[in-house]
Coordinates of N, CA and C and ligand atoms in Angstrom, one line a residue:
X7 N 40.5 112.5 97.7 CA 40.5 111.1 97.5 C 40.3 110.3 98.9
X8 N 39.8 109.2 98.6 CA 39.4 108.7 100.2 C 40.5 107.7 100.4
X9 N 40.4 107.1 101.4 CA 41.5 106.7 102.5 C 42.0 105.5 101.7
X10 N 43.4 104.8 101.9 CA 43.9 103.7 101.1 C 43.9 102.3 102.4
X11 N 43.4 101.7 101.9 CA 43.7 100.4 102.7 C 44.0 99.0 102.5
X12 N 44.8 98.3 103.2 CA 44.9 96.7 102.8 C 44.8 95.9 103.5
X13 N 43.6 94.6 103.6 CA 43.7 94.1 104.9 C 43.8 92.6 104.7
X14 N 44.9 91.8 105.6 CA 45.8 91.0 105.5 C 45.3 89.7 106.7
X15 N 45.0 89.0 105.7 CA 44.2 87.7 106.5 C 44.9 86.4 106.6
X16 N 44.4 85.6 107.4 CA 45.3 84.7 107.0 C 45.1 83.4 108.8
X17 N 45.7 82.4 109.3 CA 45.4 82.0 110.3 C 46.1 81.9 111.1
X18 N 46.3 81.6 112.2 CA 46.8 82.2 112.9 C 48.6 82.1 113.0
X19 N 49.6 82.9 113.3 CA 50.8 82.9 112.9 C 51.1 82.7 111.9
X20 N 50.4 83.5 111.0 CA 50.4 83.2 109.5 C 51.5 84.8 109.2
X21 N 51.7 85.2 110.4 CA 52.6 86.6 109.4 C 52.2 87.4 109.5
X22 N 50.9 87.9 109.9 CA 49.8 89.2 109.6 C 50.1 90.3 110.5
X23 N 51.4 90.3 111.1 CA 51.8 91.2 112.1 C 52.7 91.8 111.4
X24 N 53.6 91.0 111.6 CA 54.6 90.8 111.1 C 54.7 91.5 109.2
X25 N 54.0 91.0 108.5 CA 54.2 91.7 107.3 C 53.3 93.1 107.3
X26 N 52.4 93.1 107.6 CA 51.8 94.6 107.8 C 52.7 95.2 108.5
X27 N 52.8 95.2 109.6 CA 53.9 96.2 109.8 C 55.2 96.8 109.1
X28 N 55.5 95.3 108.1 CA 57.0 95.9 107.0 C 56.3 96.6 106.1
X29 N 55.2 96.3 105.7 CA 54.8 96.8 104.3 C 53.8 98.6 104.5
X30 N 53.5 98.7 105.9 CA 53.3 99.9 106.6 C 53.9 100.7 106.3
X31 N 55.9 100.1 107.0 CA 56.8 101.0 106.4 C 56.9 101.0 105.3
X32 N 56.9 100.4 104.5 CA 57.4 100.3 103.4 C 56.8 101.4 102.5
X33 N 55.3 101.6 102.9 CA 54.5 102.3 101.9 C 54.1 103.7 102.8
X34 N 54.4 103.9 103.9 CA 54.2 105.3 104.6 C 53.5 104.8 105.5
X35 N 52.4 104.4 105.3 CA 51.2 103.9 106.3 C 51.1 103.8 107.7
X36 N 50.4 104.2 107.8 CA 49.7 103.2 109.5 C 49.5 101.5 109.9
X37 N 49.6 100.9 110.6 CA 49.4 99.5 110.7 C 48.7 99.8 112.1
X38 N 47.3 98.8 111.7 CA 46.3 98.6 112.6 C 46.5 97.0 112.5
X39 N 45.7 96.9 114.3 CA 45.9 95.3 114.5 C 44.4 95.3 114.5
X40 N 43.4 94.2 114.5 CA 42.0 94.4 115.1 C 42.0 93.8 116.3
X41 N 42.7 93.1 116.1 CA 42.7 92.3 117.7 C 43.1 93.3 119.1
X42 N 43.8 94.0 118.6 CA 44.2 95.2 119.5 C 43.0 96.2 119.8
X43 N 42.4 96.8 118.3 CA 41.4 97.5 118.5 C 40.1 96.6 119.9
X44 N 40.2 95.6 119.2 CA 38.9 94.7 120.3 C 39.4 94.7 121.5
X45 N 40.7 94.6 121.9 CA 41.1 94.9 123.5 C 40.8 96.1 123.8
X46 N 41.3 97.0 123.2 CA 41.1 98.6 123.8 C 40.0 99.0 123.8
X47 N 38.8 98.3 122.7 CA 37.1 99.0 123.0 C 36.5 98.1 124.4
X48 N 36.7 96.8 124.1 CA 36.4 96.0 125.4 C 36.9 96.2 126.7
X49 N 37.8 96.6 126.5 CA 38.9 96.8 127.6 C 39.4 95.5 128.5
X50 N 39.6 94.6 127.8 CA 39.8 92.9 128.2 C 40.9 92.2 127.1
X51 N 41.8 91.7 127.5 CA 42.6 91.0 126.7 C 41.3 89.8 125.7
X52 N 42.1 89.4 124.5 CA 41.1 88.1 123.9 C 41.1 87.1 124.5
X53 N 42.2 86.4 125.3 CA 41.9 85.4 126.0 C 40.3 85.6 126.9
X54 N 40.4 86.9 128.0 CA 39.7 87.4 129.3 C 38.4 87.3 128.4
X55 N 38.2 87.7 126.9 CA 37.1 88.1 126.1 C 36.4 86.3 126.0
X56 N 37.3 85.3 125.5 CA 36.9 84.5 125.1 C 36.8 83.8 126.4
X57 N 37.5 83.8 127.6 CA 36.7 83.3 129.1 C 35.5 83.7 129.5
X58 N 35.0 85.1 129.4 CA 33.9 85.8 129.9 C 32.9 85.2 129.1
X59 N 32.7 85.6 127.7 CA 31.6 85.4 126.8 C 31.7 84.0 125.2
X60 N 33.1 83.2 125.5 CA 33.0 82.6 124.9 C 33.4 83.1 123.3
X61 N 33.3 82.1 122.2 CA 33.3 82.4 121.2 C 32.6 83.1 120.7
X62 N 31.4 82.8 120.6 CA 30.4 83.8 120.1 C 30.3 85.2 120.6
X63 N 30.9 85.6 121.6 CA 31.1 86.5 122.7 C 32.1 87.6 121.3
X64 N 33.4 86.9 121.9 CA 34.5 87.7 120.8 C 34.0 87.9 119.6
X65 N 33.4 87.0 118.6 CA 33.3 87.5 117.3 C 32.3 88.6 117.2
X66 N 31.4 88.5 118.3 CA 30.4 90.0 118.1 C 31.7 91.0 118.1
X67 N 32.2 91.1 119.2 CA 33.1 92.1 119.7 C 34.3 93.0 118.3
X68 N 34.2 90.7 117.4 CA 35.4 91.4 116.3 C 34.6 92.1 115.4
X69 N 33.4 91.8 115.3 CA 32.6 92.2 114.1 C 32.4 94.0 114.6
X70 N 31.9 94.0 115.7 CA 32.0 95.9 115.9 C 32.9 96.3 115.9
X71 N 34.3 95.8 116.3 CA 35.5 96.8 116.2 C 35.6 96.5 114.4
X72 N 35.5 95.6 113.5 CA 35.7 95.7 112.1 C 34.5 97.2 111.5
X73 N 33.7 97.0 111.9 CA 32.4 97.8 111.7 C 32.9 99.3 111.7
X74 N 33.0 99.5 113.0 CA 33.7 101.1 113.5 C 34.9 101.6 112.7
X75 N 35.7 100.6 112.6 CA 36.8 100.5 111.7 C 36.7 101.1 110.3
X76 N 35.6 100.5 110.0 CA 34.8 100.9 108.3 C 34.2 102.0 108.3
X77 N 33.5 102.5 109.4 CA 32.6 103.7 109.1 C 33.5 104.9 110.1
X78 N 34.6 104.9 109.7 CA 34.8 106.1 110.0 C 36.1 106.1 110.5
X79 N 36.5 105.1 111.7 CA 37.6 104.8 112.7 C 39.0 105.1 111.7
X80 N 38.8 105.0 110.7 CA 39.8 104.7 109.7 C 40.5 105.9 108.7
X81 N 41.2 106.7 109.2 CA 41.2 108.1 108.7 C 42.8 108.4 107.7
X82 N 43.3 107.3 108.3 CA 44.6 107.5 107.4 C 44.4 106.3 106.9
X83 N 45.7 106.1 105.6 CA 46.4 104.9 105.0 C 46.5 104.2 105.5
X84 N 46.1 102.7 105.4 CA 46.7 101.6 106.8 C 46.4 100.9 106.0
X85 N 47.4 99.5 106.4 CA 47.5 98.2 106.6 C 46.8 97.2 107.4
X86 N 46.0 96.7 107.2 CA 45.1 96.4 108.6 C 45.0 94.9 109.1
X87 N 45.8 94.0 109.8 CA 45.7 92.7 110.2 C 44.3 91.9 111.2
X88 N 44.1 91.3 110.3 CA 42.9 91.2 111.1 C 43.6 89.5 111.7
X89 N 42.7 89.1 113.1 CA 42.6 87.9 113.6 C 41.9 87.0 112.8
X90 N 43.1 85.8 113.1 CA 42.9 84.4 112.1 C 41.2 83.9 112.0
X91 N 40.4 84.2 112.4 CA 38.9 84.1 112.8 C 37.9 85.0 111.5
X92 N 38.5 86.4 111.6 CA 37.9 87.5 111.3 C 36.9 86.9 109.8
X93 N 38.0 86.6 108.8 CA 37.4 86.7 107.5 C 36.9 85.5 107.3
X94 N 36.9 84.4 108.1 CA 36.2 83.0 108.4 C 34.7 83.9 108.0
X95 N 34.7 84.7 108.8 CA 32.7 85.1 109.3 C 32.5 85.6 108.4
X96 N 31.1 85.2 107.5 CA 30.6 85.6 106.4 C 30.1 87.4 106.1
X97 N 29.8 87.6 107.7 CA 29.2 89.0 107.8 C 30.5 89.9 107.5
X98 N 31.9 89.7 108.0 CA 32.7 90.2 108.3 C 33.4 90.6 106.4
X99 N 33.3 89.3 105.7 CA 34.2 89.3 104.6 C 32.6 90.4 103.6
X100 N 31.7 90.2 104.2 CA 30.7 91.5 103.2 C 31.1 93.2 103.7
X101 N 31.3 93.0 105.3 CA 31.8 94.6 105.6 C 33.2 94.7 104.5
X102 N 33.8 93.7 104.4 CA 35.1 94.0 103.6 C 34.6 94.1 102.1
X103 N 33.9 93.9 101.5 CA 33.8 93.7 100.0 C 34.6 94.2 99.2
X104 N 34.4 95.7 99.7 CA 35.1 97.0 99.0 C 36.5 97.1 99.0
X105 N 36.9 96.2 99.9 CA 38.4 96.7 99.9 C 39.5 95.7 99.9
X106 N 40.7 96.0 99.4 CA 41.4 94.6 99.4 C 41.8 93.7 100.4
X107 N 42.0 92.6 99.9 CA 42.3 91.7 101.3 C 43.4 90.5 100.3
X108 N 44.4 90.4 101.8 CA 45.6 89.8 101.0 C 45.7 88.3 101.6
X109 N 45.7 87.1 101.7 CA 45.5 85.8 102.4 C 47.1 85.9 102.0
X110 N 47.6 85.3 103.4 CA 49.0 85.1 104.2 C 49.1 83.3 103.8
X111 N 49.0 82.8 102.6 CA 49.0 81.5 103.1 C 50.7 80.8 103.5
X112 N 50.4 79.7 104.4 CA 51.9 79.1 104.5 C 51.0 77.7 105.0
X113 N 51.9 76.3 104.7 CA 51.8 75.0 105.5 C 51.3 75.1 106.7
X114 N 50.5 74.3 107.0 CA 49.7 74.2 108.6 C 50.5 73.6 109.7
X115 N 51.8 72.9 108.9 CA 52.5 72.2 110.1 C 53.5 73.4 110.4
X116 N 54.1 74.1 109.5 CA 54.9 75.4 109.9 C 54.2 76.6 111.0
X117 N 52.9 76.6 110.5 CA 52.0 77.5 111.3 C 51.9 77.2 112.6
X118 N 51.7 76.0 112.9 CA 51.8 75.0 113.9 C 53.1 75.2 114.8
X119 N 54.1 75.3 113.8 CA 55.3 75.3 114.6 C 55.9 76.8 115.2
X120 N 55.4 77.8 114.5 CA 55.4 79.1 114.7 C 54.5 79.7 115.8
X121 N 53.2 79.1 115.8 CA 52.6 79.5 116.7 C 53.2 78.8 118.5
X122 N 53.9 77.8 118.6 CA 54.5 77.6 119.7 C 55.6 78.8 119.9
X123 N 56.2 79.5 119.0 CA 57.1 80.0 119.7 C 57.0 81.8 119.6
X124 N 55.9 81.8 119.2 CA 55.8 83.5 119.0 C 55.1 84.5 120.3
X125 N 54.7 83.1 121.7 CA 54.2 83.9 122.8 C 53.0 84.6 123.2
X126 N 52.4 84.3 121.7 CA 50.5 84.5 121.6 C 49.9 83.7 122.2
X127 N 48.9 83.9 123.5 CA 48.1 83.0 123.7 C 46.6 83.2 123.1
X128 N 46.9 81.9 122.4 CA 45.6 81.9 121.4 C 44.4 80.8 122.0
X129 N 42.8 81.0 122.6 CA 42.1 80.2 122.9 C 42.0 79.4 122.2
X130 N 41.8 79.3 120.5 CA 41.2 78.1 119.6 C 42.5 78.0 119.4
X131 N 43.8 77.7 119.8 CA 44.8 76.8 119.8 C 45.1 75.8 120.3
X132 N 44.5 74.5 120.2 CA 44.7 73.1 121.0 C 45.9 72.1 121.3
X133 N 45.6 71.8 119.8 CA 46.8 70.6 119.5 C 46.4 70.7 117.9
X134 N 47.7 70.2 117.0 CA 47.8 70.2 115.9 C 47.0 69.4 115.4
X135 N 46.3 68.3 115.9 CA 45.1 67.5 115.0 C 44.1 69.1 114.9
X136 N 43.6 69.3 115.9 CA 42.0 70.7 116.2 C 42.5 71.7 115.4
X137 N 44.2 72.0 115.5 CA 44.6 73.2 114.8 C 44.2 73.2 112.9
X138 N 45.1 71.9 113.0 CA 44.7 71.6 111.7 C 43.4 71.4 110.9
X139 N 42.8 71.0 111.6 CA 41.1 70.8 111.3 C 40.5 72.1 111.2
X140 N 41.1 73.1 112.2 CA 40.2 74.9 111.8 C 40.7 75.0 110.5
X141 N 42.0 74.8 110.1 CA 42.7 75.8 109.2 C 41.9 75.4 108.0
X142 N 42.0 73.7 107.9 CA 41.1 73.2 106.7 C 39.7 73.9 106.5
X143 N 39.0 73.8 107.6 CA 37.4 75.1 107.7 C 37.9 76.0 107.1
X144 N 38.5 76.6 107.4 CA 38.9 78.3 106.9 C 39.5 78.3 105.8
X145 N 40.1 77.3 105.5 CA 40.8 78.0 103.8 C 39.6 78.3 102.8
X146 N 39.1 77.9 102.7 CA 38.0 77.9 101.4 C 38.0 80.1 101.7
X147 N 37.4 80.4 102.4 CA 37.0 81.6 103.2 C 38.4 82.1 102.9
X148 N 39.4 81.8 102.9 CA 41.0 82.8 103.2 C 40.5 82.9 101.4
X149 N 40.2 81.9 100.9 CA 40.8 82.0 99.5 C 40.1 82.7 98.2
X150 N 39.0 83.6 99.6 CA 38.1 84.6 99.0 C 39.0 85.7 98.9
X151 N 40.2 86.0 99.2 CA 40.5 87.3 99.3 C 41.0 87.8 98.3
X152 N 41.2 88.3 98.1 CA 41.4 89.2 96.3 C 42.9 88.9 95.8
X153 N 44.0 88.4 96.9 CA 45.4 88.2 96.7 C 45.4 87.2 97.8
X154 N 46.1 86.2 97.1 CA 46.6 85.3 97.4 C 48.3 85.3 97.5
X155 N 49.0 85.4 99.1 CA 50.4 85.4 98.9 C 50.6 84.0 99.7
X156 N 51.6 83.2 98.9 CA 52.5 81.9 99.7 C 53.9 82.3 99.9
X157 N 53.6 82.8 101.5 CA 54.9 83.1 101.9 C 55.6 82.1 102.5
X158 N 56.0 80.5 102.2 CA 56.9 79.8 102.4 C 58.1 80.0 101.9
X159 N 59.0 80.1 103.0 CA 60.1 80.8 102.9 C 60.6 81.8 101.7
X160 N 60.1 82.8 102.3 CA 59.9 83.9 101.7 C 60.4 85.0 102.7
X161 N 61.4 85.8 102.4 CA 61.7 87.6 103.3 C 60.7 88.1 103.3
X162 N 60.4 89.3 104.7 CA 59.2 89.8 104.7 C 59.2 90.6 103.8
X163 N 60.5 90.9 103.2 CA 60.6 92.2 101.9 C 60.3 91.8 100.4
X164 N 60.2 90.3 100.7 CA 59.8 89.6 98.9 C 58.2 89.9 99.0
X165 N 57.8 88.9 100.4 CA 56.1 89.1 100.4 C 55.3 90.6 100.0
X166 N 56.3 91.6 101.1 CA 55.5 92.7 100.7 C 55.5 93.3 98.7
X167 N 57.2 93.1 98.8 CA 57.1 93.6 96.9 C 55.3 93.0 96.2
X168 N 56.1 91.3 96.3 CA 54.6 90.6 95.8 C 53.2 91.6 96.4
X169 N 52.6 92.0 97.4 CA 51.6 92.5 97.3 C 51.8 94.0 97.1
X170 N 52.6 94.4 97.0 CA 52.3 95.7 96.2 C 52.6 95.4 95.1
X171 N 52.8 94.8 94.5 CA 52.9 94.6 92.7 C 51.4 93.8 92.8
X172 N 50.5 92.8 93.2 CA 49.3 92.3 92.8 C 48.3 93.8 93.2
X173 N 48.3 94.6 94.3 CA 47.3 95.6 94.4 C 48.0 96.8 93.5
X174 N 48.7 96.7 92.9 CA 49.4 98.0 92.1 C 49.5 99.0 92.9
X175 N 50.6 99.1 94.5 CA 50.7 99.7 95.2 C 52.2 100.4 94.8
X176 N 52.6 100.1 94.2 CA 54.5 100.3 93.7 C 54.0 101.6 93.4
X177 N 53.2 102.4 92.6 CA 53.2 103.4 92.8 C 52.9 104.5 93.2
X178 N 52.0 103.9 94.7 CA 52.0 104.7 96.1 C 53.8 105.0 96.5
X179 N 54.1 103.2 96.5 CA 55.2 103.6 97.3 C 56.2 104.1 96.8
X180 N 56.5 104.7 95.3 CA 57.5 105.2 94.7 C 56.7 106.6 94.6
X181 N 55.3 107.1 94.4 CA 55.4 108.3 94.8 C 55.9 109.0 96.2
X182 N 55.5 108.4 97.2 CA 55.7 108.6 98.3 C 57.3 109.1 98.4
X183 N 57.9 108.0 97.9 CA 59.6 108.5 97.9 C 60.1 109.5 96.9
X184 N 59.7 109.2 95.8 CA 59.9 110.8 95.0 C 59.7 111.9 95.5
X185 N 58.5 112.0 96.2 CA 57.6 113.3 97.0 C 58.7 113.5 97.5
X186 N 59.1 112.6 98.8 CA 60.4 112.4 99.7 C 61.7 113.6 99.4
X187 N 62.0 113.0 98.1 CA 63.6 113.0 97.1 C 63.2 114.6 96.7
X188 N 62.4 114.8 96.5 CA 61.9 116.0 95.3 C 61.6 117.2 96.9
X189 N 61.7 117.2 97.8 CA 61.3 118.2 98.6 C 62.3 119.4 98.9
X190 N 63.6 118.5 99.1 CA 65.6 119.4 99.2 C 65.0 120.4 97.6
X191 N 64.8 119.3 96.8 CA 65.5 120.1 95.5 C 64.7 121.3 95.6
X192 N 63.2 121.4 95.3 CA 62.4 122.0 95.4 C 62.9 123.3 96.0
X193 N 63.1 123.1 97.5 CA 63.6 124.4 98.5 C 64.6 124.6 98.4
X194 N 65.9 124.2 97.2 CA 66.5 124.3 97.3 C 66.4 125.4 95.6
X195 N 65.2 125.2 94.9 CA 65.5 126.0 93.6 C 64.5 127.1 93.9
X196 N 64.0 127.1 95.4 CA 62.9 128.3 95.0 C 63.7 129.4 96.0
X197 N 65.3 129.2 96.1 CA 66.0 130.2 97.4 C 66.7 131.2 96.1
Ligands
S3P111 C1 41.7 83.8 116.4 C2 42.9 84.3 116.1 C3 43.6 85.3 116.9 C4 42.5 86.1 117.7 C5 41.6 85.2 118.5 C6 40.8 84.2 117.5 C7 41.1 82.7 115.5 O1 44.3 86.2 116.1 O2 41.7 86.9 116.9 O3 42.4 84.4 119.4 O4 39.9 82.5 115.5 O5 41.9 82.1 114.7 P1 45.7 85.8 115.4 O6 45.4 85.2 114.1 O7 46.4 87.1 115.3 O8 46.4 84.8 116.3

């Protein structure tokens, strides 16, 4: 069977770290960042990416590390968070067709308020008039994604349930734990 994946969109400080990562564990998985992959192929932070060559600069950059990612880079289970930009790009949301994608929505003035204190420096982060104005661009685009979660005030443990109950992942993650539970007994009835 080929590889399982979920990839978690949304804008920026929308969660996409943050819940991939719980729901990673939650389900066995791997969590991939893309924004991390694009540092490590470029070998330049995103800020250094988007000083050197600009916007248009990075999104080539995101579009090949999403690419590589697809054809092959991608060998285990994972969770995959892409940057608030990613599934904006029309090319980017066709490399994805095939596979699920979960939109992180929350309020733009919370997002706003979150992204001050989470320590990301984000280039297309200005002031809340510009901020607000991307997010409005990009919803249409977030709201292509096959799941829609509104995580206002919401535990990262409700969000994740909710998307494994909309991709019918509950019973990855309940096999995975049975496997788990069933391994003692097993070696324990074949002594
Ligand atoms: C971007 C969001 C960032 C990062 C880059 C561009 C965007 O990711 O990819 O700064 O266009 O919204 P986060 O959404 O993780 O902040």
């Amino acid at each position: 069977m080929g590889v399982h994946a979920v990839f978690l969109v949304g804008f920026m400080a929308s969660g996409k770290s943050s819940v991939g990562t719980a729901l990673a564990r939650r389900l066995g998985w791997d969590f991939l960042d893309l924004d991390a992959r694009i540092e490590s192929r470029e070998r330049k932070t995103v800020p250094e990416i988007f000083r050197e060559s600009g916007e248009a600069g990075f999104r080539l950059a995101e579009t090949a590390a999403l690419r590589e990612l697809l054809t092959g880079a991608l060998q285990r289970d994972s969770v995959v968070a892409l940057g608030g930009g990613a599934f904006a790009q029309e090319r980017n949301r066709q490399l994805l067709r095939e596979w699920p994608s979960v939109f992180l929505e929350a309020p733009v003035a919370e997002l706003w308020r979150r992204s001050l204190t989470d320590g990301i420096q984000r280039p297309l982060r200005q002031d809340p008039e510009q901020f607000a104005r991307l997010y409005a661009e990009r919803l249409p685009f977030y709201r292509e994604a096959n799941v829609v979660v509104d995580t206002t005030n919401k535990a990262l443990a409700s969000i994740c349930a909710e998307i494994e109950l909309a991709l019918r992942l509950c019973g990855v993650h309940d096999a995975a734990r049975s496997a788990a539970d069933e391994t003692p007994l097993e070696t324990g009835e074949s002594k």
